[in-house]
Short mmCIF file of C-alpha atoms in Angstrom, two decimals:
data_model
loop_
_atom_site.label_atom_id
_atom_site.label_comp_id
_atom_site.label_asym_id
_atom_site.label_seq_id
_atom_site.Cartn_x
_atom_site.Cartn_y
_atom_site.Cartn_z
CA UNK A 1 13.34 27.53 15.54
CA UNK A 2 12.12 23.96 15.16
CA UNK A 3 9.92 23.52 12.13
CA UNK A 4 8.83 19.96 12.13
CA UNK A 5 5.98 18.25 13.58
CA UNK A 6 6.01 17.49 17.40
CA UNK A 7 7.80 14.17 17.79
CA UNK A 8 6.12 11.30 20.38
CA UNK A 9 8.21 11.99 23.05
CA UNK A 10 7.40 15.96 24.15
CA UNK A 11 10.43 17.73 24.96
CA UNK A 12 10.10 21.49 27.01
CA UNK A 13 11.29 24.36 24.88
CA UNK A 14 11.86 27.46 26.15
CA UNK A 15 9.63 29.14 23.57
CA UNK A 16 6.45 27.88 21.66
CA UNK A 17 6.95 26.35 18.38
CA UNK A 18 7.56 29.29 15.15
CA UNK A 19 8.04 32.36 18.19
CA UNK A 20 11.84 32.47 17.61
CA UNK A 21 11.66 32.87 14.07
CA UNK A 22 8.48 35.01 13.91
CA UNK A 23 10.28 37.54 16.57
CA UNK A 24 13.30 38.37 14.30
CA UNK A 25 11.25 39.04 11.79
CA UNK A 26 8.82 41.45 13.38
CA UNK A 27 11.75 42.93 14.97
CA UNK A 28 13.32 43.45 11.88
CA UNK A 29 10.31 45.14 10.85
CA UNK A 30 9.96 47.24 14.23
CA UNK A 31 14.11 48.29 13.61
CA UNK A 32 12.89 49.40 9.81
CA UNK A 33 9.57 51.35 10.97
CA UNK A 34 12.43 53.39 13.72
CA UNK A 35 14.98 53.69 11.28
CA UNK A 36 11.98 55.45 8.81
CA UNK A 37 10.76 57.89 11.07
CA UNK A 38 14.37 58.85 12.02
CA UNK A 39 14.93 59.52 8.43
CA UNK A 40 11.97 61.40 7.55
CA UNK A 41 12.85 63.60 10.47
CA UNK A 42 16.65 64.07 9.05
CA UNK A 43 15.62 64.98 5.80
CA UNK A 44 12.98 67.59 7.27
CA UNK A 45 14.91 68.92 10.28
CA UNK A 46 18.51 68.41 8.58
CA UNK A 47 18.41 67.83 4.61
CA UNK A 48 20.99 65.83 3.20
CA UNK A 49 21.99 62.45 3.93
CA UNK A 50 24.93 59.79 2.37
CA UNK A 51 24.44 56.16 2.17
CA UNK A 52 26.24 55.73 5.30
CA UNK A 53 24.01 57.23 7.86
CA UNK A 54 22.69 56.09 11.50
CA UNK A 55 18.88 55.84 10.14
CA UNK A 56 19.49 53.85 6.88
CA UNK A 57 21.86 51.93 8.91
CA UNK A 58 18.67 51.18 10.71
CA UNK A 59 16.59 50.60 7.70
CA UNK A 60 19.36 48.63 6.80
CA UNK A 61 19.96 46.19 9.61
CA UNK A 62 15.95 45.36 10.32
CA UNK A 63 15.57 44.13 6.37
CA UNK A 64 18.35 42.21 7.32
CA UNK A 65 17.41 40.49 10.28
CA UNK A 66 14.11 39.38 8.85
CA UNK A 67 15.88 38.44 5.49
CA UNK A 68 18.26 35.83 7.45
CA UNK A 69 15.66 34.84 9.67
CA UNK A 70 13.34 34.03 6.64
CA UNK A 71 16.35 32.05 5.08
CA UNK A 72 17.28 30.37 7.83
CA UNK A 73 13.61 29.12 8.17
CA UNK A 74 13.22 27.84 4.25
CA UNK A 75 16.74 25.93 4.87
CA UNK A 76 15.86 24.02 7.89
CA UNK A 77 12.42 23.42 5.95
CA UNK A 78 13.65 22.21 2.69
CA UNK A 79 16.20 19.86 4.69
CA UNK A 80 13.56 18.58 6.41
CA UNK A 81 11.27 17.68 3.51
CA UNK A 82 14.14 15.91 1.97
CA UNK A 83 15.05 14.17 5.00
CA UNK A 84 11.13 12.96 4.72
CA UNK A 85 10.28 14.29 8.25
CA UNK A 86 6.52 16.19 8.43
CA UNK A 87 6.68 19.73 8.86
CA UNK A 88 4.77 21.58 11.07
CA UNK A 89 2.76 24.20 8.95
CA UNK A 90 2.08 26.41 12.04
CA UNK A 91 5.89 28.21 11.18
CA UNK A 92 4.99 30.35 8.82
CA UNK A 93 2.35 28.49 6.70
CA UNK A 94 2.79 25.67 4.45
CA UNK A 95 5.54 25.08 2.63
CA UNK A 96 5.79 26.01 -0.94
CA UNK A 97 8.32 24.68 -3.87
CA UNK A 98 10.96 27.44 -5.24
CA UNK A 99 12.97 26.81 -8.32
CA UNK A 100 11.01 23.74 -9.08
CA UNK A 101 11.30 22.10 -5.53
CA UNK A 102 15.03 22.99 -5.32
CA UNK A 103 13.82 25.10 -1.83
CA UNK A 104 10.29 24.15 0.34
CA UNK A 105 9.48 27.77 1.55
CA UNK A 106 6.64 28.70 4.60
CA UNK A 107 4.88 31.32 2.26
CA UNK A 108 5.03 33.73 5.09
CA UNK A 109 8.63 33.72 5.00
CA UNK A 110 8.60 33.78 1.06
CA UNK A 111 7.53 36.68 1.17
CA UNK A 112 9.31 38.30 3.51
CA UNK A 113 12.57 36.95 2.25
CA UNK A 114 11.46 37.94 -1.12
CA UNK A 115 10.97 41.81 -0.01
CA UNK A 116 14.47 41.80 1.85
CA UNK A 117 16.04 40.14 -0.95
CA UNK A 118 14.40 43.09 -3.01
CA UNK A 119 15.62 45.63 -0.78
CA UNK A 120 18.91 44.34 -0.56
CA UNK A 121 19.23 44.76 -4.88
CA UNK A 122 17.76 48.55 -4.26
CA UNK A 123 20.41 48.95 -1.82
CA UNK A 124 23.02 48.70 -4.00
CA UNK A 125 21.25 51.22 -6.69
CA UNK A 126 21.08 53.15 -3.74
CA UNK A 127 24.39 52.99 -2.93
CA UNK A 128 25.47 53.91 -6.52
CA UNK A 129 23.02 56.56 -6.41
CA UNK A 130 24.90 58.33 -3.62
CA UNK A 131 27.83 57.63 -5.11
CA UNK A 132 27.06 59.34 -8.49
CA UNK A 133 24.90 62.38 -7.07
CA UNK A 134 26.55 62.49 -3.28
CA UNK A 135 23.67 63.98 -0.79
CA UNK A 136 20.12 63.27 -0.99
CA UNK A 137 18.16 66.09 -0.19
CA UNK A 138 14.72 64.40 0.17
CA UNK A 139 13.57 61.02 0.95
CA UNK A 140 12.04 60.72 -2.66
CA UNK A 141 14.72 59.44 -4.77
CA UNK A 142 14.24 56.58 -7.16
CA UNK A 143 15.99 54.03 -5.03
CA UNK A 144 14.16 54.88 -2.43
CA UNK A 145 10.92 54.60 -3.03
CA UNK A 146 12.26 50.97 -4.43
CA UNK A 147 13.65 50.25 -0.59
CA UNK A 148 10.18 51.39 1.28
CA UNK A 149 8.19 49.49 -0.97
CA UNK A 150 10.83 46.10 -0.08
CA UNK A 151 10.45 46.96 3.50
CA UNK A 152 6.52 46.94 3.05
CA UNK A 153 7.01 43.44 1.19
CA UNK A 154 8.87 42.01 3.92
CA UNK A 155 6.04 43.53 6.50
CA UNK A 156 3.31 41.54 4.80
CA UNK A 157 5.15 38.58 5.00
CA UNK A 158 5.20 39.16 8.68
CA UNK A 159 1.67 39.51 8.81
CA UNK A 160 1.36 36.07 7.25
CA UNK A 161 3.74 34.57 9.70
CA UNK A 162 1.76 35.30 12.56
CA UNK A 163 -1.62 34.43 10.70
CA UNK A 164 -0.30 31.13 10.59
CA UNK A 165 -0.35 31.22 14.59
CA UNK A 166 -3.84 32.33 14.92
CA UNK A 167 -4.85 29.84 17.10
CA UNK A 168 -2.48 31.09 19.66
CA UNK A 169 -1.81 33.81 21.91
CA UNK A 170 1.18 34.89 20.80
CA UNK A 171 0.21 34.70 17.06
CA UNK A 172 -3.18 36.98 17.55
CA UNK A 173 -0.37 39.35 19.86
CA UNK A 174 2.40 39.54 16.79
CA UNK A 175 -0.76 39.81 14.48
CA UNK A 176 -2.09 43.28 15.79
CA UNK A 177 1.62 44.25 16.25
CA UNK A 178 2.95 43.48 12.79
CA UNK A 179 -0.32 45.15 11.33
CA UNK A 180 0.03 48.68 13.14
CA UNK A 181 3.49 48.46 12.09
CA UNK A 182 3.16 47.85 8.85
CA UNK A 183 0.48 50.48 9.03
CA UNK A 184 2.74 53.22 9.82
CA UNK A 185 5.71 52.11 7.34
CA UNK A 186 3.19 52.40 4.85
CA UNK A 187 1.48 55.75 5.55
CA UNK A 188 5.17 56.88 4.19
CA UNK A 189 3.80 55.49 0.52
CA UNK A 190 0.97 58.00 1.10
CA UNK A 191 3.19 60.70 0.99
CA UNK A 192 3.88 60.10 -2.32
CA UNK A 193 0.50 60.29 -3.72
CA UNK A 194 0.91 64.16 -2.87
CA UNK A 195 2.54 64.82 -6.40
CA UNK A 196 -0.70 64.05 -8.15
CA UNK A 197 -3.07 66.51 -9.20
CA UNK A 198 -6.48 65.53 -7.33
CA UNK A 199 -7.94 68.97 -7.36
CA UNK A 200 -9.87 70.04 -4.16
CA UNK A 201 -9.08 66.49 -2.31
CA UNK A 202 -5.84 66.11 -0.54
CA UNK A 203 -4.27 62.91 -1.73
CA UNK A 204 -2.31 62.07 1.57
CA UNK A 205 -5.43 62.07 3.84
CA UNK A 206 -7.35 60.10 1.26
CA UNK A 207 -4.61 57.28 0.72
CA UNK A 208 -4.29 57.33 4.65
CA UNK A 209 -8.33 56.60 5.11
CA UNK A 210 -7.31 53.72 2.29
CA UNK A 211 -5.17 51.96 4.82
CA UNK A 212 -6.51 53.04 7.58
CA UNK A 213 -9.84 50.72 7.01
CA UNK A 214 -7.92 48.39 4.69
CA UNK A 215 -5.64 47.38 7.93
CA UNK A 216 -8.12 48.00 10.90
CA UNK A 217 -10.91 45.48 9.43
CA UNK A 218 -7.60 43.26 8.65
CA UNK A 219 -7.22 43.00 12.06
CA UNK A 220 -10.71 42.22 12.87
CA UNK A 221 -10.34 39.40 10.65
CA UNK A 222 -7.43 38.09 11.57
CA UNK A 223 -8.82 37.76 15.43
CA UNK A 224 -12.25 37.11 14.12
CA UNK A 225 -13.56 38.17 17.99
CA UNK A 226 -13.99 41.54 19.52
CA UNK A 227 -10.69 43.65 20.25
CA UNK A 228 -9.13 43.35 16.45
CA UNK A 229 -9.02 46.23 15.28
CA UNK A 230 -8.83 48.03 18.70
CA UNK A 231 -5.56 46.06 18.98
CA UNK A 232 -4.16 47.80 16.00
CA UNK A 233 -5.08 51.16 16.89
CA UNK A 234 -3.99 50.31 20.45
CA UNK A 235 -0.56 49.39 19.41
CA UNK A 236 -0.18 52.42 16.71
CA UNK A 237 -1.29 54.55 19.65
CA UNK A 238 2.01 53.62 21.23
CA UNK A 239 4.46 53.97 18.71
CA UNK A 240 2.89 56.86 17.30
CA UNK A 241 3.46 57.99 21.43
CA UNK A 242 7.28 56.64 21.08
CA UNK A 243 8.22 57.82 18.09
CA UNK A 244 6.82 61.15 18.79
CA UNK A 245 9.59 61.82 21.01
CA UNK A 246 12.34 59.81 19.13
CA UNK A 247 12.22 61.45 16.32
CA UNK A 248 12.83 64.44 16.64
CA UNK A 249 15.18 64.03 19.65
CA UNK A 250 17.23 61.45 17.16
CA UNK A 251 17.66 63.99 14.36
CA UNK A 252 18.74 66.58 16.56
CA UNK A 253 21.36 64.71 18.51
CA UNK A 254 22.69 63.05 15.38
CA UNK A 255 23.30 66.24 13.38
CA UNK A 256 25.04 67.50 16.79
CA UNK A 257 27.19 64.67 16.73
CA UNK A 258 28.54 64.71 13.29
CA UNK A 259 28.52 68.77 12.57
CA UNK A 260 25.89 69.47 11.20
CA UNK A 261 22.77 72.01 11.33
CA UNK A 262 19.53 71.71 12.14
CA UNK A 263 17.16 74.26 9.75
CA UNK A 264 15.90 77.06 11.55
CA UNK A 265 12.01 76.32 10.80
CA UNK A 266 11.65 73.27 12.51
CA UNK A 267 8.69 73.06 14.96
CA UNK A 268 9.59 70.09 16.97
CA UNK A 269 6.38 68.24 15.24
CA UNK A 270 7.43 64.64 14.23
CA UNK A 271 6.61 64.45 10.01
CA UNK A 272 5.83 60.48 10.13
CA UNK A 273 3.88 60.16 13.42
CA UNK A 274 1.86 63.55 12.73
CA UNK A 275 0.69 61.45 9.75
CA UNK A 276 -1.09 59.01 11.61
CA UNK A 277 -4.55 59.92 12.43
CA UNK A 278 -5.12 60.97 16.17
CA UNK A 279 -8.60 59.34 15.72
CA UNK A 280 -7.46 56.01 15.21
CA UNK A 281 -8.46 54.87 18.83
CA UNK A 282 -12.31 55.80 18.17
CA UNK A 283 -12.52 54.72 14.54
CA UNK A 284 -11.19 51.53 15.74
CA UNK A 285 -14.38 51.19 18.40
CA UNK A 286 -16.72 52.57 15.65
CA UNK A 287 -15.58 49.54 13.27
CA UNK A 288 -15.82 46.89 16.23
CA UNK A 289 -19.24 47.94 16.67
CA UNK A 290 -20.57 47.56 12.89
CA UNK A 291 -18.38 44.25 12.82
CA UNK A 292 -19.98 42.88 15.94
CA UNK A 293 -23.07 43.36 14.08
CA UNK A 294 -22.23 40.94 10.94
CA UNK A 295 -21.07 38.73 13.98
CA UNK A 296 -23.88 38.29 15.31
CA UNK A 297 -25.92 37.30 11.96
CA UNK A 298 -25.35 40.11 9.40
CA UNK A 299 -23.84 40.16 6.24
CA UNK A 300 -19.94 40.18 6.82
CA UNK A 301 -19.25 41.09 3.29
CA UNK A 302 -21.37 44.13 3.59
CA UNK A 303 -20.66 45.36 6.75
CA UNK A 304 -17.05 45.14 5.95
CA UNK A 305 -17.21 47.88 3.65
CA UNK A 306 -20.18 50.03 5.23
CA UNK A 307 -17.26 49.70 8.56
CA UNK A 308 -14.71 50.71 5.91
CA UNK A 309 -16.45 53.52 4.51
CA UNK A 310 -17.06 54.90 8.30
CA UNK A 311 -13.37 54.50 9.26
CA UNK A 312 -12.57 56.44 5.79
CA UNK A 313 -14.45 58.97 6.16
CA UNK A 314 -13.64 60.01 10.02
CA UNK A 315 -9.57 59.85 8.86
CA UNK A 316 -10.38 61.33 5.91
CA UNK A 317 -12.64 64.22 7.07
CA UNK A 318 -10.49 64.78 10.08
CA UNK A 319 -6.86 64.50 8.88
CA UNK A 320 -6.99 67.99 7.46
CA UNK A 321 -8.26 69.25 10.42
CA UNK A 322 -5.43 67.62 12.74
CA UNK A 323 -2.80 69.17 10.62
CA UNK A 324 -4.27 72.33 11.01
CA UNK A 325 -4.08 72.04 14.75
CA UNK A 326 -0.72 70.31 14.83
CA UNK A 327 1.30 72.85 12.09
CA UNK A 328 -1.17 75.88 13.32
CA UNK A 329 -2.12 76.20 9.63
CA UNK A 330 -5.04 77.95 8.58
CA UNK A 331 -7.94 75.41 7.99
CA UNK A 332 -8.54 74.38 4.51
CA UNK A 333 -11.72 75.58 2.15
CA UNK A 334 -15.08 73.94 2.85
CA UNK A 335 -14.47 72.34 -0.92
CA UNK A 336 -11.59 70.81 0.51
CA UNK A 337 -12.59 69.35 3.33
CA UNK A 338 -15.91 68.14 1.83
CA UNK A 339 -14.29 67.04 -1.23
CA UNK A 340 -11.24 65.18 1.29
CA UNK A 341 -13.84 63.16 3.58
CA UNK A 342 -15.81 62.22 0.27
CA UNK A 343 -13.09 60.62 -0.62
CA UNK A 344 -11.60 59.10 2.30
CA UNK A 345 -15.63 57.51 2.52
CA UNK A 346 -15.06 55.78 -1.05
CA UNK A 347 -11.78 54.81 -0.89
CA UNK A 348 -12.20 53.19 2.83
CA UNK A 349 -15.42 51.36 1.61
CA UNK A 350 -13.06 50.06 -1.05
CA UNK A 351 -10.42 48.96 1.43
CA UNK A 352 -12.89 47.47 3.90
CA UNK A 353 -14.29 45.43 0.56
CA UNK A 354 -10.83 43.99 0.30
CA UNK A 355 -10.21 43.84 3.59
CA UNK A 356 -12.90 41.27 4.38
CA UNK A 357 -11.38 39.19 1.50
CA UNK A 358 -7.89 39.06 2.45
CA UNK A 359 -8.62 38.90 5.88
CA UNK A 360 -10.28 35.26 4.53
CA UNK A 361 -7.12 34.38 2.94
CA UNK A 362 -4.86 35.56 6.01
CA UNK A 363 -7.21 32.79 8.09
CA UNK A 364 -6.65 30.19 5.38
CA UNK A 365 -3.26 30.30 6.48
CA UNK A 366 -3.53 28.47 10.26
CA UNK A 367 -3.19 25.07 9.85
CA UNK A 368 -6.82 23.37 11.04
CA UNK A 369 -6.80 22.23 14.24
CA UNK A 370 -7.56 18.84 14.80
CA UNK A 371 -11.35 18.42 16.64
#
């Protein structure tokens, strides 16, 4: 976990410069995304939960993993400003001053730390929450929603950490992996959105189109070459694949283990990984191609939300469809499913708009490399 600058006299490592670090905190991210689905499935296939249970224990331990990792990083950096040694900006971006310059903090890991530090304070409301209601019977309570918006925090500062490490393989690898994961953590926030009145549109396919374009085109940036955004849907293809069978198998052989039921209704369909679109793998190649055209002389700003607005409206327009097939519902009004895909088509032009932007400011990240 070396941070500063390579000294005159190389020495072999076992691992490239900023891996170690960057690994505990994707895998703490990776432990939170399978200790999410695991709890979604409890609550939908069992009901009530404690404080004390194998999937927030999960939640639990991947916030902190990356929230020691990240302070373990901004230690070792502010020691070695003050010791006057250079450090190397490639872990985790450059360092910025906290508390005046009481700490020198990578901004990747600022932010990460800063959403497990977060999580950690609505942990304990969470705990005091279950100890002045007992059982929560739905994912939804107030600390909750405070603890998967932490856990999103900390996955953004992941992103950054690899952005850093563009330049490298294993940077552009973690990239792609951190972004499909923080993809599918945040497709839980989407869930949310369902308790506002939208009229014929359904909110959860909408918000899903949102990220959906907003994270794809992230990736394209990020890698800046053909195989970005394939990448993410590539690597959500799998854990939506893993976590298909997890889930449910997890909830089930948990409740067996401690006593308790499983509801009668339950169809064996996983709640998070059903939310992720099935299409994701040929909106992905649809967004390569109108990206590949900016590359090779068009308008990068306007492409990125034209590709936006395509990926938004296939999620968007299909979502509702792939529930009906999945839950063997009956399919939705033609109002709805107009009115859903409309909106999936704005709201992914707006997330491919920003996408292009912050995709800028993940690149600004990577230290320039010299000639």
């Amino acid at each position: 976990m070396e941070i500063t600058a390579p000294a005159a006299t190389a020495v072999s490592t076992s691992a490239p410069k900023g891996l170690v670090a960057a690994g505990f905190v994707l895998g703490g991210s990776v432990l939170s995304l399978t200790g999410l689905t695991w709890d979604i499935q409890w609550h939908s296939d069992v009901g009530p939960d404690t404080f004390f249970t194998l999937p927030h224990l999960l939640l639990y331990s991947g916030s902190a993993i990356a929230g020691i990792a990240s302070l373990v990083v901004v230690l070792l950096t502010t020691a070695a400003e003050r010791a006057g040694r250079e450090v190397d900006p490639i872990v985790g971006g450059r360092a910025v001053g906290v508390f005046g310059r009481t700490f020198a903090a990578p901004v990747g890991y600022l932010i990460s730390g800063l959403g497990a530090a977060s999580f950690l304070l609505y942990g304990l409301w969470d705990q005091w929450w279950h100890s002045l209601y007992g059982f929560d019977a739905v994912i939804a309570s107030p600390p909750h929603i405070g603890l998967l918006l932490s856990v999103a925090i900390t996955m953004v500062g992941t992103v950054m950490v690899f952005a850093t490490a563009r330049h490298h393989r294993w940077g552009v690898i973690g990239g792609l992996v951190s972004l499909a994961v923080l993809f599918g953590f945040s497709t839980v926030i989407t869930i949310g959105l369902g308790q506002i009145p939208t009229g014929p549109v359904e909110p959860v396919p909408a918000g899903t189109a949102f990220l959906a374009a907003l994270i794809l085109i992230l990736g394209a940036r990020l890698v800046d070459r053909p195989g970005g955004a394939l990448g993410v849907a590539a690597v959500l293809a799998a854990l939506q694949g893993v976590y298909w069978w997890f889930s449910p198998w997890a909830a089930r052989v948990y409740a067996d283990a401690i006593g308790l039921p499983v509801r009668d209704y339950v169809d064996g369909i996983p709640d998070l990984p059903s939310i992720w679109p099935l299409s994701l793998l040929v909106v992905g190649g649809l967004v390569e191609l109108l990206l590949g055209v900016a590359r090779r002389g068009g308008d990068l700003g306007r492409m990125g939300w034209i590709a936006g607005g395509v990926a938004g409206l296939l999620v968007g327009g299909l979502a509702p469809v792939q529930t009906v097939v999945l839950r063997e519902l009956p399919l939705p009004g033609a109002e709805v499913l107009i009115a859903t895909a409309v909106a999936g088509l704005v709201l992914g032009a707006v997330g491919g708009f920003l996408a292009v932007r912050f995709g800028g400011m993940l690149r600004q990240l990577a230290p320039v490399r010299e000639g």
